[in-house]
């Protein structure tokens, strides 16, 4: 007997929960849950979208296995749009591999901003990561500009027939 995957999806209006479980045979051939991924997507009436993905596993860096599932990673993404642009923020939380009993820490943050203006569009992507002392610092900033003033729209001639 090999690996078994189960996936369930629940939807309620603009909210959606997805769960995927992976089970594997243990040394005695019995199936036991090895990992689980739970994703929740929500959208507010103002159009703000939020997506959280929790990844559970029996393998935890820095800890001896106890056969139970532990939350190894949480990725949260929030997307906001308004008339002059959009902002997407993502953060990744993980246990400290040096001391996993401390719980999860934000390990990385990414912020992506698109601004629309009369003279064009500006996109800025900023990435922060933890240094060896545990401080969250900017590791990358990428800024791009284009002459495009609003999001690309399909013209009738561009639409597939």
PDB file of C-alpha atoms in Angstrom:
ATOM      1  CA  UNK A   1       0.000   0.000   0.000  1.00  0.00           C
ATOM      2  CA  UNK A   2       1.355   3.462  -0.903  1.00  0.00           C
ATOM      3  CA  UNK A   3       0.674   7.055  -0.104  1.00  0.00           C
ATOM      4  CA  UNK A   4      -2.970   8.211   0.094  1.00  0.00           C
ATOM      5  CA  UNK A   5      -4.088  11.799  -0.569  1.00  0.00           C
ATOM      6  CA  UNK A   6      -7.492  13.205   0.377  1.00  0.00           C
ATOM      7  CA  UNK A   7      -8.666  16.663  -0.607  1.00  0.00           C
ATOM      8  CA  UNK A   8     -11.814  18.464   0.520  1.00  0.00           C
ATOM      9  CA  UNK A   9     -13.100  21.876  -0.544  1.00  0.00           C
ATOM     10  CA  UNK A  10     -15.827  23.844   1.218  1.00  0.00           C
ATOM     11  CA  UNK A  11     -17.252  27.039  -0.255  1.00  0.00           C
ATOM     12  CA  UNK A  12     -19.535  29.580   1.363  1.00  0.00           C
ATOM     13  CA  UNK A  13     -20.134  32.654  -0.776  1.00  0.00           C
ATOM     14  CA  UNK A  14     -16.766  34.348  -1.259  1.00  0.00           C
ATOM     15  CA  UNK A  15     -15.078  32.162   1.373  1.00  0.00           C
ATOM     16  CA  UNK A  16     -13.349  28.886   0.560  1.00  0.00           C
ATOM     17  CA  UNK A  17     -11.521  26.315   2.684  1.00  0.00           C
ATOM     18  CA  UNK A  18      -9.338  23.640   1.106  1.00  0.00           C
ATOM     19  CA  UNK A  19      -7.815  20.778   3.083  1.00  0.00           C
ATOM     20  CA  UNK A  20      -5.408  18.170   1.776  1.00  0.00           C
ATOM     21  CA  UNK A  21      -4.257  15.235   3.901  1.00  0.00           C
ATOM     22  CA  UNK A  22      -1.431  12.867   3.020  1.00  0.00           C
ATOM     23  CA  UNK A  23      -1.213   9.500   4.764  1.00  0.00           C
ATOM     24  CA  UNK A  24       1.624   7.005   4.458  1.00  0.00           C
ATOM     25  CA  UNK A  25       2.108   3.481   5.768  1.00  0.00           C
ATOM     26  CA  UNK A  26       4.136   3.263   8.976  1.00  0.00           C
ATOM     27  CA  UNK A  27       6.691   0.520   9.710  1.00  0.00           C
ATOM     28  CA  UNK A  28       3.859  -1.912  10.489  1.00  0.00           C
ATOM     29  CA  UNK A  29       1.946  -1.071   7.300  1.00  0.00           C
ATOM     30  CA  UNK A  30      -0.778   1.006   8.999  1.00  0.00           C
ATOM     31  CA  UNK A  31      -1.746   4.264   7.330  1.00  0.00           C
ATOM     32  CA  UNK A  32      -1.025   7.340   9.406  1.00  0.00           C
ATOM     33  CA  UNK A  33      -1.336  11.002   8.557  1.00  0.00           C
ATOM     34  CA  UNK A  34       2.033  12.390   7.443  1.00  0.00           C
ATOM     35  CA  UNK A  35       1.068  15.935   6.425  1.00  0.00           C
ATOM     36  CA  UNK A  36      -1.896  18.270   6.135  1.00  0.00           C
ATOM     37  CA  UNK A  37      -2.329  21.535   4.243  1.00  0.00           C
ATOM     38  CA  UNK A  38      -5.233  23.825   5.098  1.00  0.00           C
ATOM     39  CA  UNK A  39      -5.982  26.879   2.982  1.00  0.00           C
ATOM     40  CA  UNK A  40      -8.558  29.560   3.723  1.00  0.00           C
ATOM     41  CA  UNK A  41      -9.534  32.204   1.179  1.00  0.00           C
ATOM     42  CA  UNK A  42     -11.827  35.075   2.121  1.00  0.00           C
ATOM     43  CA  UNK A  43     -12.996  38.242   0.425  1.00  0.00           C
ATOM     44  CA  UNK A  44     -14.548  41.199   2.214  1.00  0.00           C
ATOM     45  CA  UNK A  45     -17.361  43.313   0.802  1.00  0.00           C
ATOM     46  CA  UNK A  46     -14.739  46.032   0.167  1.00  0.00           C
ATOM     47  CA  UNK A  47     -12.904  43.602  -2.142  1.00  0.00           C
ATOM     48  CA  UNK A  48      -9.957  42.828   0.158  1.00  0.00           C
ATOM     49  CA  UNK A  49      -8.792  39.254  -0.385  1.00  0.00           C
ATOM     50  CA  UNK A  50      -7.037  37.187   2.254  1.00  0.00           C
ATOM     51  CA  UNK A  51      -5.455  33.771   1.812  1.00  0.00           C
ATOM     52  CA  UNK A  52      -3.867  31.746   4.622  1.00  0.00           C
ATOM     53  CA  UNK A  53      -2.152  28.416   4.047  1.00  0.00           C
ATOM     54  CA  UNK A  54      -1.151  26.292   7.060  1.00  0.00           C
ATOM     55  CA  UNK A  55       1.219  23.381   6.465  1.00  0.00           C
ATOM     56  CA  UNK A  56       1.349  20.669   9.137  1.00  0.00           C
ATOM     57  CA  UNK A  57       3.851  17.830   9.175  1.00  0.00           C
ATOM     58  CA  UNK A  58       5.150  15.088  11.448  1.00  0.00           C
ATOM     59  CA  UNK A  59       8.697  16.212  10.557  1.00  0.00           C
ATOM     60  CA  UNK A  60       9.761  19.341  12.467  1.00  0.00           C
ATOM     61  CA  UNK A  61      13.269  20.734  11.898  1.00  0.00           C
ATOM     62  CA  UNK A  62      15.200  20.651  15.191  1.00  0.00           C
ATOM     63  CA  UNK A  63      12.810  18.269  17.012  1.00  0.00           C
ATOM     64  CA  UNK A  64      12.737  14.506  17.369  1.00  0.00           C
ATOM     65  CA  UNK A  65       9.660  13.049  15.686  1.00  0.00           C
ATOM     66  CA  UNK A  66       6.746  12.214  17.972  1.00  0.00           C
ATOM     67  CA  UNK A  67       4.372  10.965  15.275  1.00  0.00           C
ATOM     68  CA  UNK A  68       2.008  13.949  15.686  1.00  0.00           C
ATOM     69  CA  UNK A  69       1.287  16.746  13.240  1.00  0.00           C
ATOM     70  CA  UNK A  70       2.828  20.137  14.025  1.00  0.00           C
ATOM     71  CA  UNK A  71       2.276  23.469  12.265  1.00  0.00           C
ATOM     72  CA  UNK A  72       5.508  23.981  10.295  1.00  0.00           C
ATOM     73  CA  UNK A  73       4.599  26.940   8.113  1.00  0.00           C
ATOM     74  CA  UNK A  74       1.886  29.576   7.723  1.00  0.00           C
ATOM     75  CA  UNK A  75       1.780  31.752   4.613  1.00  0.00           C
ATOM     76  CA  UNK A  76      -0.614  34.700   4.754  1.00  0.00           C
ATOM     77  CA  UNK A  77      -1.364  36.843   1.701  1.00  0.00           C
ATOM     78  CA  UNK A  78      -3.558  39.955   1.733  1.00  0.00           C
ATOM     79  CA  UNK A  79      -4.533  41.765  -1.458  1.00  0.00           C
ATOM     80  CA  UNK A  80      -6.119  45.233  -1.476  1.00  0.00           C
ATOM     81  CA  UNK A  81      -7.256  47.184  -4.537  1.00  0.00           C
ATOM     82  CA  UNK A  82      -8.433  50.732  -4.938  1.00  0.00           C
ATOM     83  CA  UNK A  83      -8.765  53.282  -7.752  1.00  0.00           C
ATOM     84  CA  UNK A  84      -5.073  54.242  -7.804  1.00  0.00           C
ATOM     85  CA  UNK A  85      -3.536  50.755  -7.513  1.00  0.00           C
ATOM     86  CA  UNK A  86      -3.207  47.566  -5.566  1.00  0.00           C
ATOM     87  CA  UNK A  87      -1.088  46.202  -2.731  1.00  0.00           C
ATOM     88  CA  UNK A  88      -0.263  42.569  -2.023  1.00  0.00           C
ATOM     89  CA  UNK A  89       1.454  41.633   1.226  1.00  0.00           C
ATOM     90  CA  UNK A  90       2.694  38.164   2.076  1.00  0.00           C
ATOM     91  CA  UNK A  91       4.347  36.863   5.203  1.00  0.00           C
ATOM     92  CA  UNK A  92       5.849  33.467   5.931  1.00  0.00           C
ATOM     93  CA  UNK A  93       5.906  32.190   9.518  1.00  0.00           C
ATOM     94  CA  UNK A  94       8.006  29.189  10.545  1.00  0.00           C
ATOM     95  CA  UNK A  95       9.445  27.789  13.764  1.00  0.00           C
ATOM     96  CA  UNK A  96      12.986  28.804  14.641  1.00  0.00           C
ATOM     97  CA  UNK A  97      15.037  25.762  13.556  1.00  0.00           C
ATOM     98  CA  UNK A  98      17.546  26.493  16.355  1.00  0.00           C
ATOM     99  CA  UNK A  99      14.802  26.440  19.010  1.00  0.00           C
ATOM    100  CA  UNK A 100      11.499  25.118  17.566  1.00  0.00           C
ATOM    101  CA  UNK A 101       9.776  25.244  20.984  1.00  0.00           C
ATOM    102  CA  UNK A 102       9.758  29.064  20.730  1.00  0.00           C
ATOM    103  CA  UNK A 103       6.849  28.814  18.291  1.00  0.00           C
ATOM    104  CA  UNK A 104       6.522  30.405  14.871  1.00  0.00           C
ATOM    105  CA  UNK A 105       8.274  33.605  13.825  1.00  0.00           C
ATOM    106  CA  UNK A 106       7.800  35.752  10.748  1.00  0.00           C
ATOM    107  CA  UNK A 107      10.748  34.607   8.631  1.00  0.00           C
ATOM    108  CA  UNK A 108      10.009  36.613   5.486  1.00  0.00           C
ATOM    109  CA  UNK A 109       7.750  39.439   4.330  1.00  0.00           C
ATOM    110  CA  UNK A 110       7.071  40.522   0.773  1.00  0.00           C
ATOM    111  CA  UNK A 111       5.159  43.660  -0.212  1.00  0.00           C
ATOM    112  CA  UNK A 112       4.184  44.267  -3.829  1.00  0.00           C
ATOM    113  CA  UNK A 113       2.691  47.673  -4.691  1.00  0.00           C
ATOM    114  CA  UNK A 114       1.304  48.753  -8.063  1.00  0.00           C
ATOM    115  CA  UNK A 115       0.344  52.422  -8.493  1.00  0.00           C
ATOM    116  CA  UNK A 116      -1.490  53.778 -11.511  1.00  0.00           C
ATOM    117  CA  UNK A 117      -0.915  57.399 -12.495  1.00  0.00           C
ATOM    118  CA  UNK A 118      -1.463  59.730 -15.448  1.00  0.00           C
ATOM    119  CA  UNK A 119       2.151  59.265 -16.534  1.00  0.00           C
ATOM    120  CA  UNK A 120       2.227  55.469 -16.163  1.00  0.00           C
ATOM    121  CA  UNK A 121       2.408  52.571 -13.722  1.00  0.00           C
ATOM    122  CA  UNK A 122       4.978  52.028 -11.000  1.00  0.00           C
ATOM    123  CA  UNK A 123       5.554  48.614  -9.418  1.00  0.00           C
ATOM    124  CA  UNK A 124       7.618  48.138  -6.250  1.00  0.00           C
ATOM    125  CA  UNK A 125       8.464  44.795  -4.665  1.00  0.00           C
ATOM    126  CA  UNK A 126      10.145  44.818  -1.231  1.00  0.00           C
ATOM    127  CA  UNK A 127      11.386  41.636   0.455  1.00  0.00           C
ATOM    128  CA  UNK A 128      12.385  41.428   4.120  1.00  0.00           C
ATOM    129  CA  UNK A 129      14.114  38.471   5.740  1.00  0.00           C
ATOM    130  CA  UNK A 130      15.542  37.588   9.161  1.00  0.00           C
ATOM    131  CA  UNK A 131      19.244  38.044   9.753  1.00  0.00           C
ATOM    132  CA  UNK A 132      21.391  35.841  12.038  1.00  0.00           C
ATOM    133  CA  UNK A 133      20.349  37.965  15.051  1.00  0.00           C
ATOM    134  CA  UNK A 134      16.645  37.425  14.315  1.00  0.00           C
ATOM    135  CA  UNK A 135      15.992  40.961  13.040  1.00  0.00           C
ATOM    136  CA  UNK A 136      13.710  41.478  10.036  1.00  0.00           C
ATOM    137  CA  UNK A 137      15.646  43.530   7.432  1.00  0.00           C
ATOM    138  CA  UNK A 138      15.058  44.606   3.846  1.00  0.00           C
ATOM    139  CA  UNK A 139      17.004  42.240   1.567  1.00  0.00           C
ATOM    140  CA  UNK A 140      15.645  43.345  -1.809  1.00  0.00           C
ATOM    141  CA  UNK A 141      13.776  46.262  -3.399  1.00  0.00           C
ATOM    142  CA  UNK A 142      12.789  46.161  -7.069  1.00  0.00           C
ATOM    143  CA  UNK A 143      11.054  49.145  -8.690  1.00  0.00           C
ATOM    144  CA  UNK A 144       9.784  49.198 -12.270  1.00  0.00           C
ATOM    145  CA  UNK A 145       7.944  51.823 -14.271  1.00  0.00           C
ATOM    146  CA  UNK A 146       5.915  51.529 -17.451  1.00  0.00           C
ATOM    147  CA  UNK A 147       3.976  53.908 -19.704  1.00  0.00           C
ATOM    148  CA  UNK A 148       0.802  51.881 -19.147  1.00  0.00           C
ATOM    149  CA  UNK A 149      -1.627  54.024 -17.115  1.00  0.00           C
ATOM    150  CA  UNK A 150      -4.276  51.436 -16.130  1.00  0.00           C
ATOM    151  CA  UNK A 151      -4.524  47.640 -15.991  1.00  0.00           C
ATOM    152  CA  UNK A 152      -4.527  46.064 -19.441  1.00  0.00           C
ATOM    153  CA  UNK A 153      -8.028  45.576 -20.820  1.00  0.00           C
ATOM    154  CA  UNK A 154      -8.929  43.281 -23.667  1.00  0.00           C
ATOM    155  CA  UNK A 155     -10.333  44.985 -26.689  1.00  0.00           C
ATOM    156  CA  UNK A 156     -13.055  43.183 -28.625  1.00  0.00           C
ATOM    157  CA  UNK A 157     -10.533  42.175 -31.310  1.00  0.00           C
ATOM    158  CA  UNK A 158      -8.349  40.499 -28.647  1.00  0.00           C
ATOM    159  CA  UNK A 159     -11.087  38.207 -27.359  1.00  0.00           C
ATOM    160  CA  UNK A 160     -10.925  34.574 -28.498  1.00  0.00           C
ATOM    161  CA  UNK A 161     -13.570  33.607 -31.016  1.00  0.00           C
TER     162      UNK A 161
END
